Structures are given as structure tokens and as C-alpha cells.
Short mmCIF file of N, CA and C in Angstrom, two decimals:
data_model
loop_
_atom_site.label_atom_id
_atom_site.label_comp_id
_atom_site.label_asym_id
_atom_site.label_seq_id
_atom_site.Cartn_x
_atom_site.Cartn_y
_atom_site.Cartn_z
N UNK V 1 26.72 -36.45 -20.56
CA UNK V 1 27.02 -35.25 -19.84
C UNK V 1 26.87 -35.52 -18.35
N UNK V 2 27.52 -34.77 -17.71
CA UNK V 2 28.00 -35.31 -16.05
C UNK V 2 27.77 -33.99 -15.45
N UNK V 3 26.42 -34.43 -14.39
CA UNK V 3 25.49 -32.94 -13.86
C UNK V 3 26.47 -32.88 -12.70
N UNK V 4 26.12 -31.75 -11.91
CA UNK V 4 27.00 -31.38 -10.60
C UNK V 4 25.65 -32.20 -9.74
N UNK V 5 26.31 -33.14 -8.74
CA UNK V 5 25.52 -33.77 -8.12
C UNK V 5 25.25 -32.84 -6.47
N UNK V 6 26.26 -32.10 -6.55
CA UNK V 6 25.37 -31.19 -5.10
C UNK V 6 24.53 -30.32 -5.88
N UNK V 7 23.81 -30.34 -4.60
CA UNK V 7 22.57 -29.80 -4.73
C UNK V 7 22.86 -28.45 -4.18
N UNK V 8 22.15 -27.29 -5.21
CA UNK V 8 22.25 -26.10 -4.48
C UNK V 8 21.49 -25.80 -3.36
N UNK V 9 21.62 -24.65 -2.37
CA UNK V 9 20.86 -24.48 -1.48
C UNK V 9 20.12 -23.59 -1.57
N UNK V 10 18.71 -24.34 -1.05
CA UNK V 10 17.25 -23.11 -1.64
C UNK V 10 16.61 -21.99 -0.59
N UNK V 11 17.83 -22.06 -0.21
CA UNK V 11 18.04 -20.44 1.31
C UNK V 11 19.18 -20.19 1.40
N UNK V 12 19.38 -18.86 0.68
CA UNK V 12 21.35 -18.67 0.89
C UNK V 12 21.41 -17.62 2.39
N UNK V 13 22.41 -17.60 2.86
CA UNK V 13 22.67 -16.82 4.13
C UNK V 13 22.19 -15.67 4.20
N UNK V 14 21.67 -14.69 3.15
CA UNK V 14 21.41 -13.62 2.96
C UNK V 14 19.66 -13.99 3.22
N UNK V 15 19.21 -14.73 2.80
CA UNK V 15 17.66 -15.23 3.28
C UNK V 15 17.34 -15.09 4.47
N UNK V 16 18.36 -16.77 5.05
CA UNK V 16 18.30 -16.39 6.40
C UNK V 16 18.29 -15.04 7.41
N UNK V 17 19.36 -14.45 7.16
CA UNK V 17 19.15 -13.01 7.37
C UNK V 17 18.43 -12.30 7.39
N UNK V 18 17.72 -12.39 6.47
CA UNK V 18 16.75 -11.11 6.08
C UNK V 18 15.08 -11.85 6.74
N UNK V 19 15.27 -13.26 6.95
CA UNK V 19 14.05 -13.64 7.92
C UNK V 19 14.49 -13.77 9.53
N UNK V 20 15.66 -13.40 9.77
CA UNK V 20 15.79 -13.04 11.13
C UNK V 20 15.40 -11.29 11.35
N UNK V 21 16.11 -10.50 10.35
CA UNK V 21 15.57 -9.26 10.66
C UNK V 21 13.99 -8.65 10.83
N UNK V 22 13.37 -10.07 9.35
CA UNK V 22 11.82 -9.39 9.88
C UNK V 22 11.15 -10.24 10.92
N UNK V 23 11.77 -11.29 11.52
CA UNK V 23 11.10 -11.79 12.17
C UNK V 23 11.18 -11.00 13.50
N UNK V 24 12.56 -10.35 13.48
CA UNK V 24 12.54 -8.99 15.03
C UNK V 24 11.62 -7.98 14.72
N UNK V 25 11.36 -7.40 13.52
CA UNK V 25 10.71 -6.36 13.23
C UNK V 25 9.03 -6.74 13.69
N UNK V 26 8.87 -8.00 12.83
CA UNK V 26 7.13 -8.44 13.21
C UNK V 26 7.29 -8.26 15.41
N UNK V 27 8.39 -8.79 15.73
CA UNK V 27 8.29 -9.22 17.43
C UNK V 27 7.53 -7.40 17.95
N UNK V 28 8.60 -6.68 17.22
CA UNK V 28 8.41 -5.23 17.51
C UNK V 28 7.17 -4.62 17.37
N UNK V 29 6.89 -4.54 16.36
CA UNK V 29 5.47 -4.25 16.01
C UNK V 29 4.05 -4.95 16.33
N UNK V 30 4.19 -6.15 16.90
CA UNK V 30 3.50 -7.02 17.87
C UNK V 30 3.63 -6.70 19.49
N UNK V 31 4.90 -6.17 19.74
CA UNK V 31 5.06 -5.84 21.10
C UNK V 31 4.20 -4.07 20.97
N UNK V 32 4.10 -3.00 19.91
CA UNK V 32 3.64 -1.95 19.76
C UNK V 32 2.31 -2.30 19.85
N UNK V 33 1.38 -2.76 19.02
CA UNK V 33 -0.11 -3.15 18.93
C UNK V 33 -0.22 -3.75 19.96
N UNK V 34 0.24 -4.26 20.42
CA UNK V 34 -0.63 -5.19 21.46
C UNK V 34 -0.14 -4.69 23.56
N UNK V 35 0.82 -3.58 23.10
CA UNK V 35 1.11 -2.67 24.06
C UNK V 35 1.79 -3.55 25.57
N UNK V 36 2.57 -4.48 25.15
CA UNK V 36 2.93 -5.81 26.18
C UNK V 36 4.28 -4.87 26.67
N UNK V 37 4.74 -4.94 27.57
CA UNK V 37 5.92 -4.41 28.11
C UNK V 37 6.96 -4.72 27.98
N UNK V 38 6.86 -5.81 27.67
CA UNK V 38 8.47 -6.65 26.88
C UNK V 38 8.30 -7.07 25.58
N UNK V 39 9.26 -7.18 24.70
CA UNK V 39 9.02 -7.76 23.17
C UNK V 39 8.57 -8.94 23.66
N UNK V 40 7.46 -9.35 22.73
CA UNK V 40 6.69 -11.26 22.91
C UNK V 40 7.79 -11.68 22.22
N UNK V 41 7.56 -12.92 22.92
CA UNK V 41 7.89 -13.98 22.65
C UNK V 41 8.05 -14.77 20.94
N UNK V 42 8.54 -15.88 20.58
CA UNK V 42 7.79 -16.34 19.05
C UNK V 42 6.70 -16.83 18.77
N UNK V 43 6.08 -17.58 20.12
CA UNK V 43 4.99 -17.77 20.14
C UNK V 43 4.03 -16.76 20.33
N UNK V 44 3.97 -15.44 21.13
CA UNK V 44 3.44 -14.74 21.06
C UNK V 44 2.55 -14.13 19.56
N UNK V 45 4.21 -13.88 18.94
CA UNK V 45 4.45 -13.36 17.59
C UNK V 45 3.74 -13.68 16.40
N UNK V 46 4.32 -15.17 17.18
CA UNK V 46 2.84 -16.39 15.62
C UNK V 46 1.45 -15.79 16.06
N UNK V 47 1.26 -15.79 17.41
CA UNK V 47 -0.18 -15.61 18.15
C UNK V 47 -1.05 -14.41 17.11
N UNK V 48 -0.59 -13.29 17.64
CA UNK V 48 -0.36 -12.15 17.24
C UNK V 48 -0.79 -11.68 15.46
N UNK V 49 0.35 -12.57 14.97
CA UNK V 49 0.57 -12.58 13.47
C UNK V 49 -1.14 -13.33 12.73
N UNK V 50 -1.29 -14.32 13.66
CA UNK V 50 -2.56 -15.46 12.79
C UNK V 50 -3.81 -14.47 13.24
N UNK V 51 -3.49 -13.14 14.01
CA UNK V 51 -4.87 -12.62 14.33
C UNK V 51 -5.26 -11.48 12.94
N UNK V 52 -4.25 -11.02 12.41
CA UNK V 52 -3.97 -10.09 11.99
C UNK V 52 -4.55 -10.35 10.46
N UNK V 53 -6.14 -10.63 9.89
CA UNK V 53 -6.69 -10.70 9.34
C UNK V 53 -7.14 -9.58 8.06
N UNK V 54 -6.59 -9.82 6.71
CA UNK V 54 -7.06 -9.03 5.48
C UNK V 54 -6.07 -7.39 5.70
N UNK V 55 -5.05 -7.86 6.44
CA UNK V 55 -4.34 -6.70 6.78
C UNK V 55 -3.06 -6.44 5.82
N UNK V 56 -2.64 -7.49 5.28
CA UNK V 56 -1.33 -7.17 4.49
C UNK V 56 -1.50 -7.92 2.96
N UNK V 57 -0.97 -7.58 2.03
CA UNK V 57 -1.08 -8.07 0.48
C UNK V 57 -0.47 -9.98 0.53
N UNK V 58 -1.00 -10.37 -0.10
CA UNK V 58 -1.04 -12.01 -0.49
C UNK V 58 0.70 -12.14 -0.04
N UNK V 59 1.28 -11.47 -0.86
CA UNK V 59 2.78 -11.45 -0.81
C UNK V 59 3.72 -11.37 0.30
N UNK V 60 3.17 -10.24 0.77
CA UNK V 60 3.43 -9.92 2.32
C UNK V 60 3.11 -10.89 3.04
N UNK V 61 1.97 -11.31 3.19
CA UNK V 61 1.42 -12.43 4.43
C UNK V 61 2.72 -13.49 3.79
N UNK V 62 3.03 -14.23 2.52
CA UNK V 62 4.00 -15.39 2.37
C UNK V 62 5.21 -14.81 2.75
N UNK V 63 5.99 -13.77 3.01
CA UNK V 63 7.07 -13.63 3.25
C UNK V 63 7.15 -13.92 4.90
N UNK V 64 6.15 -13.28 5.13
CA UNK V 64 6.06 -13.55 6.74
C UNK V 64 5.80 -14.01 7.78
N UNK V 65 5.17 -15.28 6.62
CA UNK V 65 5.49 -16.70 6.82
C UNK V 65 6.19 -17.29 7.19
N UNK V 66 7.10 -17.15 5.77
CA UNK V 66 8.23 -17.87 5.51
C UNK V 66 9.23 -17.47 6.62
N UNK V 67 9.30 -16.27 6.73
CA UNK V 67 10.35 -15.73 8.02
C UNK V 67 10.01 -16.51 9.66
N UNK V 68 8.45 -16.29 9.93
CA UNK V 68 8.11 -17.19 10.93
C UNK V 68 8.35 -18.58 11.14
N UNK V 69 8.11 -19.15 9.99
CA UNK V 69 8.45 -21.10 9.91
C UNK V 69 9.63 -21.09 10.23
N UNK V 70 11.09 -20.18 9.30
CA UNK V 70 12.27 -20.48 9.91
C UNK V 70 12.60 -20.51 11.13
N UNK V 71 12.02 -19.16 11.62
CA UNK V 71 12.18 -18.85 13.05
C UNK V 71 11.76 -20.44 14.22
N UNK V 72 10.79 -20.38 13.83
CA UNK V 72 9.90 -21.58 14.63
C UNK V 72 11.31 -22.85 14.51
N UNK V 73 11.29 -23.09 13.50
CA UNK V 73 12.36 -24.44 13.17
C UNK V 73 13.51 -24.12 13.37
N UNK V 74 14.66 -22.74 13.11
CA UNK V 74 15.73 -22.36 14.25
C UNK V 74 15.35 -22.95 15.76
N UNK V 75 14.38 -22.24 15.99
CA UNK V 75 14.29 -22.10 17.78
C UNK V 75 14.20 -23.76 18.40
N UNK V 76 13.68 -24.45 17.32
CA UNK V 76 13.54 -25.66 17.31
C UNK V 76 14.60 -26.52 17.65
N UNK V 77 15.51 -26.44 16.63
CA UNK V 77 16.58 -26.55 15.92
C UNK V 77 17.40 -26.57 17.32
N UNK V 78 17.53 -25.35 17.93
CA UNK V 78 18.53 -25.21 19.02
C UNK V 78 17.85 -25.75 20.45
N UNK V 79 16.60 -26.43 20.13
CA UNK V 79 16.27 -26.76 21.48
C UNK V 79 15.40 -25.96 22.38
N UNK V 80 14.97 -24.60 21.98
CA UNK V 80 14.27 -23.40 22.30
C UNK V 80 12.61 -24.08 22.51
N UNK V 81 12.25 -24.57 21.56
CA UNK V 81 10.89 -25.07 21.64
C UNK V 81 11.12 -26.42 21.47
N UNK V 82 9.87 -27.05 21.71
CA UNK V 82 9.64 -28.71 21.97
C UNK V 82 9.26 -29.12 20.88
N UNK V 83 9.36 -30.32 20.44
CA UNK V 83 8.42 -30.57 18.99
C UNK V 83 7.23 -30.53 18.88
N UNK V 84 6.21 -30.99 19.93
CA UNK V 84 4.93 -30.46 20.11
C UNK V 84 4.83 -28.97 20.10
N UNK V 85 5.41 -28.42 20.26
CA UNK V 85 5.06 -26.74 20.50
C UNK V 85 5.19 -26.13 19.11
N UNK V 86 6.36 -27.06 18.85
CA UNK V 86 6.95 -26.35 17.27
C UNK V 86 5.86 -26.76 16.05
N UNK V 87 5.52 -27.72 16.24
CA UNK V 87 4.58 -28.45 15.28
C UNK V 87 3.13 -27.66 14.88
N UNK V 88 2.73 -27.20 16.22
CA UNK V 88 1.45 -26.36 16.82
C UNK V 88 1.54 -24.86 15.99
N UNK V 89 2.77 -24.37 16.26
CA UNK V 89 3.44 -23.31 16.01
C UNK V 89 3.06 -23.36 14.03
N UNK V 90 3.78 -24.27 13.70
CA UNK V 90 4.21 -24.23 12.35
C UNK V 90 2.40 -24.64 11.50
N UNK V 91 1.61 -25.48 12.14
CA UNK V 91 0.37 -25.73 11.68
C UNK V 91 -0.50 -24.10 11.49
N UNK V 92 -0.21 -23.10 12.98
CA UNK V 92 -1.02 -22.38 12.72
C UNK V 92 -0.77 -21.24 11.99
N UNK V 93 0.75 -21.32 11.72
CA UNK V 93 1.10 -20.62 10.30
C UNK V 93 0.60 -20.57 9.33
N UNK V 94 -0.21 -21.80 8.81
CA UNK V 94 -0.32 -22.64 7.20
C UNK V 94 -1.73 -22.49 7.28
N UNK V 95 -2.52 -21.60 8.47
CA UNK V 95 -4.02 -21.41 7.91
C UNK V 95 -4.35 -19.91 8.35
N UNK V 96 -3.07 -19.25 8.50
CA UNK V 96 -3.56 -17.71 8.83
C UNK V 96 -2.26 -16.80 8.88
N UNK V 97 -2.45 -15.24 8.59
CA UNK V 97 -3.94 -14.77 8.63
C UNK V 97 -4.00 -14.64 6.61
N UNK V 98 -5.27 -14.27 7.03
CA UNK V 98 -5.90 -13.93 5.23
C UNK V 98 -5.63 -13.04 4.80
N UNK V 99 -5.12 -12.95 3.97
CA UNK V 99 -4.78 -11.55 2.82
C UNK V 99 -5.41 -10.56 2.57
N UNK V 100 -5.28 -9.31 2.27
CA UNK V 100 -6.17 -8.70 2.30
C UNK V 100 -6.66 -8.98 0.42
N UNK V 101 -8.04 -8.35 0.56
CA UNK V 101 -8.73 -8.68 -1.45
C UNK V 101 -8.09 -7.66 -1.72
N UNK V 102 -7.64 -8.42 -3.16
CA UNK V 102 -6.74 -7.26 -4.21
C UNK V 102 -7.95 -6.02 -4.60
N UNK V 103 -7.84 -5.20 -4.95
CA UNK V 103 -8.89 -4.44 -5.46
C UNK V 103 -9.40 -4.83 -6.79
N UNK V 104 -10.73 -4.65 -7.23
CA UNK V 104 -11.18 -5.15 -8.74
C UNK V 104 -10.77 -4.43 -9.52
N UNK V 105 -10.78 -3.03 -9.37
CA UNK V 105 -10.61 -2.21 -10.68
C UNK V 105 -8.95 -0.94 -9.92
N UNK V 106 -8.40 -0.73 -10.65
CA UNK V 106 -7.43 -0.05 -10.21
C UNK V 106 -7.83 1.44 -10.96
N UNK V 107 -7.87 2.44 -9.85
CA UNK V 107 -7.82 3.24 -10.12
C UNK V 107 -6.70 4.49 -10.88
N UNK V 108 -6.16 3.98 -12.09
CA UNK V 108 -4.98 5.08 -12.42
C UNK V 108 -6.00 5.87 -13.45
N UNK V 109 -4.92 6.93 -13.66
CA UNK V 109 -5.20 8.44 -14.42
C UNK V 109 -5.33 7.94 -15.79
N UNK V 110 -4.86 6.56 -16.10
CA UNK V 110 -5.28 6.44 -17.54
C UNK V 110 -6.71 6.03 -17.87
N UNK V 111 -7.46 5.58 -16.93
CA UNK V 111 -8.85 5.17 -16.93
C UNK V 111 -9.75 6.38 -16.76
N UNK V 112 -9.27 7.72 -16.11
CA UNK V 112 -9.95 8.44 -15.65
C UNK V 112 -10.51 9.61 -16.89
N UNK V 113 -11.72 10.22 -17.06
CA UNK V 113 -12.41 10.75 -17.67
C UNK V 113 -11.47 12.07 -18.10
N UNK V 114 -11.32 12.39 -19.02
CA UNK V 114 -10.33 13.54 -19.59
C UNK V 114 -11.09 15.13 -20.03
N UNK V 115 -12.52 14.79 -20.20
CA UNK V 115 -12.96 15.82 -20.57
C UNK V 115 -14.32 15.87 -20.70
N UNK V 116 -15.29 17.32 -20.89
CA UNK V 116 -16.39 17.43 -20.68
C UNK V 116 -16.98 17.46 -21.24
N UNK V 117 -18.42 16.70 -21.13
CA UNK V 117 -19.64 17.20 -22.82
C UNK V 117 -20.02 18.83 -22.47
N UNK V 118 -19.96 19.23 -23.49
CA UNK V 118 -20.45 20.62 -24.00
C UNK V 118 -21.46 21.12 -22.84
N UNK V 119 -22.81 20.05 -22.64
CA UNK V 119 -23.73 20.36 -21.81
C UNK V 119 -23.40 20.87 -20.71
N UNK V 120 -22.66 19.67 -20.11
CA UNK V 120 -22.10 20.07 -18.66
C UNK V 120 -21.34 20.97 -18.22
N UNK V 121 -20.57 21.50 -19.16
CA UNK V 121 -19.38 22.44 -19.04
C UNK V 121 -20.60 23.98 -19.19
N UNK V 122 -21.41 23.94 -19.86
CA UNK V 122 -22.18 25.13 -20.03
C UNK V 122 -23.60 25.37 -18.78
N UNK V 123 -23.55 24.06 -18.49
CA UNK V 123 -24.32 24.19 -17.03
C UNK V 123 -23.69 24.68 -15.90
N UNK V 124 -22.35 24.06 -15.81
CA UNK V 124 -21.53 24.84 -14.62
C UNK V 124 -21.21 26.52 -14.74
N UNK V 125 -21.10 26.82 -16.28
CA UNK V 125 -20.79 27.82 -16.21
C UNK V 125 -21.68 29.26 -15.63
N UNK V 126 -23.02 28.48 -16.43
CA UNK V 126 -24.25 29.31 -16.06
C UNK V 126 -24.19 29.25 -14.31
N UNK V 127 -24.39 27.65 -13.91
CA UNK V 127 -24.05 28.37 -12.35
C UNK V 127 -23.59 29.27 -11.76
N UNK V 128 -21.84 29.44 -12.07
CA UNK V 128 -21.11 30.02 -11.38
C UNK V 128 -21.69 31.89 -11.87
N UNK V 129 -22.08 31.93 -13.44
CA UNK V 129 -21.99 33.11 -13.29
C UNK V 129 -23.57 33.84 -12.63
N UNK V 130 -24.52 32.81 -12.16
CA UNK V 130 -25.81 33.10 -10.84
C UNK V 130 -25.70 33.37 -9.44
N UNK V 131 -23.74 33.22 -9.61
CA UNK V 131 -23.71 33.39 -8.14
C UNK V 131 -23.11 34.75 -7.66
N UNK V 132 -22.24 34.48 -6.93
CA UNK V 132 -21.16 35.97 -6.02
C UNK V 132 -20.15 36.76 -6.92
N UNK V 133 -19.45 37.30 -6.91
CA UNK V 133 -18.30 37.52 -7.28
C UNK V 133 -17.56 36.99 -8.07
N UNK V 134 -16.79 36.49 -7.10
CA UNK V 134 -15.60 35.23 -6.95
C UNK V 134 -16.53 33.83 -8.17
N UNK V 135 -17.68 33.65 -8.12
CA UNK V 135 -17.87 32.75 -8.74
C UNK V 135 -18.35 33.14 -10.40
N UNK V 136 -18.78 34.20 -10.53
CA UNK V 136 -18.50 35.00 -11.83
C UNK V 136 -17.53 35.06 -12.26
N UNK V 137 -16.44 35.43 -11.56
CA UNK V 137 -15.16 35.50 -11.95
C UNK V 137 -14.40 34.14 -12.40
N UNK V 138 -15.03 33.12 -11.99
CA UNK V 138 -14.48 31.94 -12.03
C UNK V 138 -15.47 31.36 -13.51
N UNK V 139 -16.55 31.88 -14.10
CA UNK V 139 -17.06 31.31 -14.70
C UNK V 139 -16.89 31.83 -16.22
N UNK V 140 -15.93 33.63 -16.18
CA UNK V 140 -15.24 33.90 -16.77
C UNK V 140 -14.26 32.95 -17.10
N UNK V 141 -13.58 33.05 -16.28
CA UNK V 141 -12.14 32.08 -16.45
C UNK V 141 -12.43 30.82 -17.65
N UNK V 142 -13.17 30.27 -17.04
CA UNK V 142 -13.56 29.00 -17.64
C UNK V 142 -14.21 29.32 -19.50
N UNK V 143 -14.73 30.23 -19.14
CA UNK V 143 -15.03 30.21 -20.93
C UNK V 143 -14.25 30.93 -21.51
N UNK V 144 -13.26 32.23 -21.52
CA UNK V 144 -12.22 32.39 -21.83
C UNK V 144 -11.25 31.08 -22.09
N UNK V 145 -11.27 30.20 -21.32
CA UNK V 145 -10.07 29.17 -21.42
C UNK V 145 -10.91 27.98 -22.40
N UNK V 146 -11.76 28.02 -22.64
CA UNK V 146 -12.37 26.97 -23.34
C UNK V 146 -12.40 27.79 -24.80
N UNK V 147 -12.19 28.69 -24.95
CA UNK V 147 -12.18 29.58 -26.23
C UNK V 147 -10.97 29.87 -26.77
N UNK V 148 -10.14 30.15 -25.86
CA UNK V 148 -8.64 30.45 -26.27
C UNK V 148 -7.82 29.34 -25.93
N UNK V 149 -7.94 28.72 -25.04
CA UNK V 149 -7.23 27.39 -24.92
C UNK V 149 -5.80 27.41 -24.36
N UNK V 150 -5.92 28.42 -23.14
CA UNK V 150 -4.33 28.29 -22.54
C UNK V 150 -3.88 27.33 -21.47
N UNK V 151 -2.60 27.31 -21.18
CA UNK V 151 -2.24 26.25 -20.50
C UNK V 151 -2.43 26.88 -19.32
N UNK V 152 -2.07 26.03 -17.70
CA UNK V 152 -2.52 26.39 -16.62
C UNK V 152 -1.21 27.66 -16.97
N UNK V 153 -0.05 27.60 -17.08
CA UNK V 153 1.05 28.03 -16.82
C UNK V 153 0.74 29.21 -17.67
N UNK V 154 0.16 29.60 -18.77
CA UNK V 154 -0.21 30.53 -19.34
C UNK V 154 -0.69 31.95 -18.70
N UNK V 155 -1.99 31.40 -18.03
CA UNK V 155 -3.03 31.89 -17.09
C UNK V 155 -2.23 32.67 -16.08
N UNK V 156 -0.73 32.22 -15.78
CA UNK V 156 -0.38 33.43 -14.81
C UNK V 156 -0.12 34.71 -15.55
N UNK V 157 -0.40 34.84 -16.39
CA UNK V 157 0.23 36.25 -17.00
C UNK V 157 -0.81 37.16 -17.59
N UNK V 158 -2.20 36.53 -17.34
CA UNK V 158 -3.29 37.02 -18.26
C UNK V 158 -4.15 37.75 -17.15
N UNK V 159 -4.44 38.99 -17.58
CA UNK V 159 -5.11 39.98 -17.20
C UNK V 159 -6.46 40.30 -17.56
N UNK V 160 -7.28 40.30 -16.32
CA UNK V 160 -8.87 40.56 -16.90
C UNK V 160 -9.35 41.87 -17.42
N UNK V 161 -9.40 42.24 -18.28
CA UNK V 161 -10.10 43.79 -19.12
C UNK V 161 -11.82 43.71 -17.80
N UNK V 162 -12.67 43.39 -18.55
CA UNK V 162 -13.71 43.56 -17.55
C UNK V 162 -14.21 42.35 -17.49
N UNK V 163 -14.99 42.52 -16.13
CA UNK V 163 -16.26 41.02 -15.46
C UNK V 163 -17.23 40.90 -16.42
N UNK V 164 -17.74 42.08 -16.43
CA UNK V 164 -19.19 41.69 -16.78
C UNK V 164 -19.27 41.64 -18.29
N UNK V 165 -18.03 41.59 -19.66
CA UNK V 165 -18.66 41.44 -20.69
C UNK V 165 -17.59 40.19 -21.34
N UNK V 166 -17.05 39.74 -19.80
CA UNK V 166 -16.51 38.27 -20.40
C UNK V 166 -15.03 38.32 -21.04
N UNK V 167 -14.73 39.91 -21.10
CA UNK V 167 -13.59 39.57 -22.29
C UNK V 167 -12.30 39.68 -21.40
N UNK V 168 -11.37 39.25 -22.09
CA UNK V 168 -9.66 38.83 -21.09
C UNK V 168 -8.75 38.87 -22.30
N UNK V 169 -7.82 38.89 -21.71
CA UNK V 169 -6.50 39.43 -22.75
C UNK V 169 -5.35 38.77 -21.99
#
């Protein structure tokens, strides 16, 4: 069997692209933070970028990298920077900045506690009904709804008979 001997290319034009656009965007937002009067420079930019410590996700920091190295080796490329400069440039890419730490535990709604022991739900209630008004009224609510079991959407239509002997309809 007879392989295709070119080699594909492992940056298509649309890459390039899209690391020239963020590499203007990082210039921008480096010229905002750091409040300089003209957009910096690329060196600035790298400057700038290697300070910018535990600030963006693992992922983020490699893309914007990767957009910087091109940049550096374009500018290179056309004669813009020197090889000493470029070299300097491209080294202090490859040790900064640090990522920010992923979080240990992720907080979603499927981990989160769904419901109450008996105790607790009958301690709050006693609170509310030691207090004002408004918090009687609220401590109604709550055992009515733990007895009858309506939905929030229910509750707009339900009318209190009286406070003080608990009962609702």
C-alpha cells in the first residue's frame, strides 16, 4: 500500500487566524490593565501575559500560548524581532504564567442536600412560630406544606382560614 507522502499541515489558515485575533485581543486587554496609552507592544504582551499568575484555566493559559509563540515566530519570521529577542521571548512563554487550581469538589445541585431530618424542620418551625407575625405566618406555611404537600405553583391559590389554629385550605 502506497501512503500519501505529503505531509499534512498541523496549523491550517483558520488557526493561524484565530491566533492572530487573540493575540490582538490579549495586546488589548494588556493595554486596559496596565492603563499604557498605546496598545503594547509583543513584547510588552509576553511581559504582561507571564505576570498574570493562577488567573486563567490550564486550557486557556495553552491556547495563549500557542497564539503568543506564533506571534513571536511571525514577527520573527518577517524580521520584526532579532533572534536573541525572539528566543528570550519564546523561553519566557514555556515557564509562565500558572494556571489557575482546578477546584477539588464541584459544586452541582446533584451533590446538594435535598431534604430535612424531622428534627430540624420542627426546630425551625417552633422558631418561627416564637416570633412576629410575618414569622408565624411563615411557620404556618411550612407545616401546612409538609402535611399536604403542595407544589410551589400550588401555593398561589391557597388561602389562609386562620393564624392561630394552623389550618389552610
Amino acid at each position: 500500500m502506497i501512503q500519501n507522502s505529503t505531509p499534512k499541515p498541523t496549523r491550517t489558515w483558520l488557526t493561524e487566524k484565530a491566533y492572530i485575533e487573540r493575540v490582538a485581543k490579549l495586546r488589548i486587554q494588556g493595554r486596559k490593565e496596565t492603563h499604557a496609552p498605546d496598545d503594547l507592544t509583543l513584547q510588552q504582551t509576553v511581559r504582561w501575559f507571564s505576570e498574570q499568575q493562577f488567573r486563567w484555566s490550564a486550557s486557556t493559559v495553552r491556547q495563549y500560548q500557542a497564539a503568543l509563540r506564533f506571534a513571536v515566530r511571525y514577527e520573527y519570521m518577517r524580521h520584526v524581532l532579532e533572534r536573541k529577542e525572539a528566543v528570550g521571548l519564546l523561553s519566557s512563554l514555556k515557564r509562565s504564567p500558572s494556571p489557575k487550581p482546578k477546584k477539588s469538589v464541584r459544586s452541582t445541585s446533584a451533590k446538594k442536600r435535598k431534604n430535612v431530618p424531622f428534627f430540624e424542620f420542627e426546630s425551625v418551625v417552633s422558631f418561627l412560630k416564637s416570633g412576629n407575625e410575618l414569622d408565624q405566618l411563615a411557620g404556618v406555611f411550612l407545616e401546612c406544606n409538609i402535611r399536604i404537600g403542595l407544589r410551589p405553583v400550588e401555593w398561589q391559590s391557597v388561602t389562609l382560614l386562620e393564624i392561630g389554629r394552623a389550618s389552610c385550605r
